[in-house]
Structure formats: structure tokens, C-alpha cells
Protein backbone atom coordinates (compact mmCIF):
# COMPACT_ATOMS: atom_id res chain seq x y z
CA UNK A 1 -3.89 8.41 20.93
CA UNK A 2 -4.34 6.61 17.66
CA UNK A 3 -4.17 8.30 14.04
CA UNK A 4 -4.89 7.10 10.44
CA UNK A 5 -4.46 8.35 7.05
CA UNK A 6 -5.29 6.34 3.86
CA UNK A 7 -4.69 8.26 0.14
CA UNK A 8 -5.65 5.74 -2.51
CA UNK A 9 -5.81 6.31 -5.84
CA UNK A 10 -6.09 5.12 -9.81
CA UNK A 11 -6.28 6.39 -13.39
CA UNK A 12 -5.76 5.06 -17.12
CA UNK A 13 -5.67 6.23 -20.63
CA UNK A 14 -6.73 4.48 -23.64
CA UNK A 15 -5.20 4.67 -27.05
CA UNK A 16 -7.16 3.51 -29.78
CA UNK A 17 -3.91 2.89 -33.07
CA UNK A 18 -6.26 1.50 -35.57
CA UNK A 19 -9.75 -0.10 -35.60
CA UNK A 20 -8.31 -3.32 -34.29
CA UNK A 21 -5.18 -2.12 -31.87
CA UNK A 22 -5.56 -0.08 -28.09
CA UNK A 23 -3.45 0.39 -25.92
CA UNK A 24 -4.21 0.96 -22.38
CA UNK A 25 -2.12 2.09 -19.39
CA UNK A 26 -3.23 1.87 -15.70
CA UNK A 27 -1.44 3.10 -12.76
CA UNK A 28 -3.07 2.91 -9.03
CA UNK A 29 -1.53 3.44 -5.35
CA UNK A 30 -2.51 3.51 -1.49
CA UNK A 31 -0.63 4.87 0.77
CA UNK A 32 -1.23 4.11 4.72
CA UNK A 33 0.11 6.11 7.74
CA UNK A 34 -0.84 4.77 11.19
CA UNK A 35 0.90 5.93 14.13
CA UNK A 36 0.03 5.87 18.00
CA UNK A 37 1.06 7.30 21.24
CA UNK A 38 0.95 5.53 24.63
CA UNK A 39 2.26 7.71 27.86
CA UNK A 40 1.71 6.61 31.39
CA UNK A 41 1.98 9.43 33.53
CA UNK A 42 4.51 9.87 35.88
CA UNK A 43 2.26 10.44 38.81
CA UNK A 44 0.18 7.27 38.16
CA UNK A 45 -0.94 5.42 40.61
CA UNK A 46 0.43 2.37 38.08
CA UNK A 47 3.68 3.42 37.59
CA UNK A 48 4.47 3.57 41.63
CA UNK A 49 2.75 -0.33 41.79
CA UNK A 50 5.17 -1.55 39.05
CA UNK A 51 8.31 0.65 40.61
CA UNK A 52 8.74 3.39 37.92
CA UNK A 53 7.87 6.43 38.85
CA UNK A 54 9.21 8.77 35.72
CA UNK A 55 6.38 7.19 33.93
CA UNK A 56 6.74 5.43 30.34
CA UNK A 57 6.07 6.11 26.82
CA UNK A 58 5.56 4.51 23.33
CA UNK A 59 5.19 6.19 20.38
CA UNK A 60 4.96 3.99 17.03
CA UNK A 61 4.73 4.25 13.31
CA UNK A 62 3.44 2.60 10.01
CA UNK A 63 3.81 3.79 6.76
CA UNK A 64 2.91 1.80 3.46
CA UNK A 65 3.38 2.64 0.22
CA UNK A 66 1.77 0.83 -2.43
CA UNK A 67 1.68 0.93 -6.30
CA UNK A 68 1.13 -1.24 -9.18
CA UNK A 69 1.48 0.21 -12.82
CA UNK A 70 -0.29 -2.10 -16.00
CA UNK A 71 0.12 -1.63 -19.60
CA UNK A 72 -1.96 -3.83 -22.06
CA UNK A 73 -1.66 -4.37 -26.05
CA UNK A 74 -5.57 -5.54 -27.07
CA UNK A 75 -6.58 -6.62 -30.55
CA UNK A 76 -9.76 -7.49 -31.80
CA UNK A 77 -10.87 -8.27 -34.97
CA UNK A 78 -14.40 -9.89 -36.13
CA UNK A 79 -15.00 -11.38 -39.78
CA UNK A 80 -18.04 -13.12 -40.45
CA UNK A 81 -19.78 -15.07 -37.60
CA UNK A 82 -15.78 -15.42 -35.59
CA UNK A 83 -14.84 -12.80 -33.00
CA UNK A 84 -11.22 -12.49 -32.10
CA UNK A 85 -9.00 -10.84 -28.97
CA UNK A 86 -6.14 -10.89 -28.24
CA UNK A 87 -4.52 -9.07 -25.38
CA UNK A 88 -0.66 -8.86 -24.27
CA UNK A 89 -0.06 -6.98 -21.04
CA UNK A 90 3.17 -6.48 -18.85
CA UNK A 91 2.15 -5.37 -14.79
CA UNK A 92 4.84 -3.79 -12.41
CA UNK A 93 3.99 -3.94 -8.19
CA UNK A 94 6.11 -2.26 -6.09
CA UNK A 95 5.59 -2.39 -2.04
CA UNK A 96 7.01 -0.77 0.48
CA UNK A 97 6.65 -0.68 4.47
CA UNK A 98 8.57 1.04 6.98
CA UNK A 99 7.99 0.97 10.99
CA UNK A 100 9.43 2.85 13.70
CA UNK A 101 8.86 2.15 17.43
CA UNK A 102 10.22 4.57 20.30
CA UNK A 103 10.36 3.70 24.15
CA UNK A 104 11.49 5.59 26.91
CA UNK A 105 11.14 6.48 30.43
CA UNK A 106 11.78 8.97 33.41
CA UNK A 107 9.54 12.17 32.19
CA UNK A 108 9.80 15.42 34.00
CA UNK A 109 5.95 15.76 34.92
CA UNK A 110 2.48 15.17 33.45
CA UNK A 111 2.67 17.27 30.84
CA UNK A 112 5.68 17.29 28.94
CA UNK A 113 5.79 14.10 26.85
CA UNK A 114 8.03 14.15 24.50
CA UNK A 115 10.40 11.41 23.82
CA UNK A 116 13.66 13.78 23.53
CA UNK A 117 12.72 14.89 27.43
CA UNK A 118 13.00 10.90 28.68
CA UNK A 119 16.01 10.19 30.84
CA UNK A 120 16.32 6.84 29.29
CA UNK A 121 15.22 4.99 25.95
CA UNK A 122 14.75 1.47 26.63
CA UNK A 123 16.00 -1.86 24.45
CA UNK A 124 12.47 -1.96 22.86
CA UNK A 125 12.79 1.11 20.19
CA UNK A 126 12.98 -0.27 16.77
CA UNK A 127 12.98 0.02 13.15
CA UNK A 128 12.21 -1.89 10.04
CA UNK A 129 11.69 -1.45 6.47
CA UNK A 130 10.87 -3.68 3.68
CA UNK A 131 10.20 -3.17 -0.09
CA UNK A 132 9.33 -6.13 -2.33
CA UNK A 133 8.81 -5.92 -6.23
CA UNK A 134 7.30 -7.76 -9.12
CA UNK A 135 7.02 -7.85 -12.05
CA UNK A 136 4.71 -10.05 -14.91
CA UNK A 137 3.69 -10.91 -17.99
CA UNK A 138 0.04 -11.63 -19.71
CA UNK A 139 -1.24 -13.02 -22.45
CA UNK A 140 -5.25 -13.86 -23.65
CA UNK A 141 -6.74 -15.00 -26.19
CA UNK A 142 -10.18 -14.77 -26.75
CA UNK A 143 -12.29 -16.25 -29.95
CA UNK A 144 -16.28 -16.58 -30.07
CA UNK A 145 -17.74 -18.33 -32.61
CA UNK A 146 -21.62 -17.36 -33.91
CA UNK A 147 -21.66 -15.21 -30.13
CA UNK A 148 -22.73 -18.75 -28.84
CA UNK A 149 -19.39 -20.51 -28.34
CA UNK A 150 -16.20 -19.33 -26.39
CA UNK A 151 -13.14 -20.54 -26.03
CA UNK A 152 -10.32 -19.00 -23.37
């Protein structure tokens, strides 16, 4: 049995100061559950080939939290046939993961499957976890001359 969840999200807000300043902040973030269950029956046929007959389970599980957060300083300012923008912006990213993996054997019957009934966890249960962050800086500058001519 497989199961997924995905939540994702985003919003900003705008600020306008003056004529010439805004201010804009963004925020967006996913987050990601995926887990799974794998149970081979005691009374398979398979687990009496391979030689274990209190049958075998697996139950694992991702979970990912994502979010990034921008903020942005814009001004513009036009005079004549010249157009000018110029935007400052700082951006924060922050990821995290986390992963757990269960194995175990030697289940009471067919029906009962949970991992605290096994008689024995194997070597192959797990866990990880990782978070990484950044972080940045921006800046652009935009001018347009006669709204024929850019330069970036």
C-alpha cells in the first residue's frame, strides 16, 4: 500500500511607499509525505520457498518540507523619453527531508501486521534527515531609452 500527500502553497503583499518605491514580500512552501507498506504474509507460499515462515514487513517514510521566503526593494522612475528600475531583493530557502524505514519479521498470523507484533527487526530499519539552507542577494537594473532600447 502506497500513500501521497502534497500541500503547496504561495502568497505576497505589495507596498507601494511613494510613486517610485514598492516593496514586495513573497513567501511559498510544499510539503510532501509519501509513505508505503510492504507485508508478506506469513502463510505465503513465498515465504516457506525462501525459509521464513513468520512472514516479513517494510513500512517506509518521506517527508519534505520546503520553503523559500523573497523580499524585493523596486524603484522606477521615468523622465522624458528614459525609463528607469531598479530592484534590490534578498531570498531565504530552507529544505528539509527526513526518512524512516522499518523491517521486521516473525508475525503472529495474516492479519495482524503491525511492526510492534514482529519477533525480530532486522539490520535494514533506518533513519535520515537532512536540512540545507540558503540564503542570497539581488540586484537589477533596468533603463529603456525612447521604449525602443534596453539595457540589463
Amino acid at each position: 500500500q502506497v500513500r501521497n500527500l502534497r500541500l503547496f502553497g504561495s502568497g505576497f503583499a505589495e507596498y507601494f511607499i511613494n510613486d517610485n518605491f514598492k516593496l514586495r514580500t513573497q513567501f511559498g512552501a510544499i510539503y510532501d509525505r509519501r509513505q508505503s507498506e510492504n507485508f508478506l504474509r506469513p502463510a505465503a507460499r513465498l515465504n516457506q520457498f525462501i525459509g521464513n515462515p513468520g512472514g516479513l514487513k517494510t513500512d517506509s517514510s518521506i517527508d519534505d518540507f520546503d520553503y523559500n521566503w523573497r523580499n524585493e526593494l523596486t524603484y522606477g522612475k521615468s523622465f522624458g523619453k528614459h525609463d528607469l528600475k531598479v530592484t534590490a531583493a534578498t531570498e531565504y530557502q530552507n529544505e528539509n527531508f527526513y526518512r524512516v524505514s522499518l523491517s521486521s519479521q516473525g508475525y503472529p498470523n495474516n492479519f495482524q501486521n503491525t511492526q510492534n507484533l514482529a519477533s525480530l527487526f532486522t539490520q535494514d530499519s533506518f533513519s535520515d534527515r537532512n536540512s540545507v539552507t540558503r540564503t542570497g542577494l539581488l540586484g537589477v537594473v533596468n533603463y529603456t531609452y525612447d521604449k525602443k532600447y534596453d539595457l540589463n
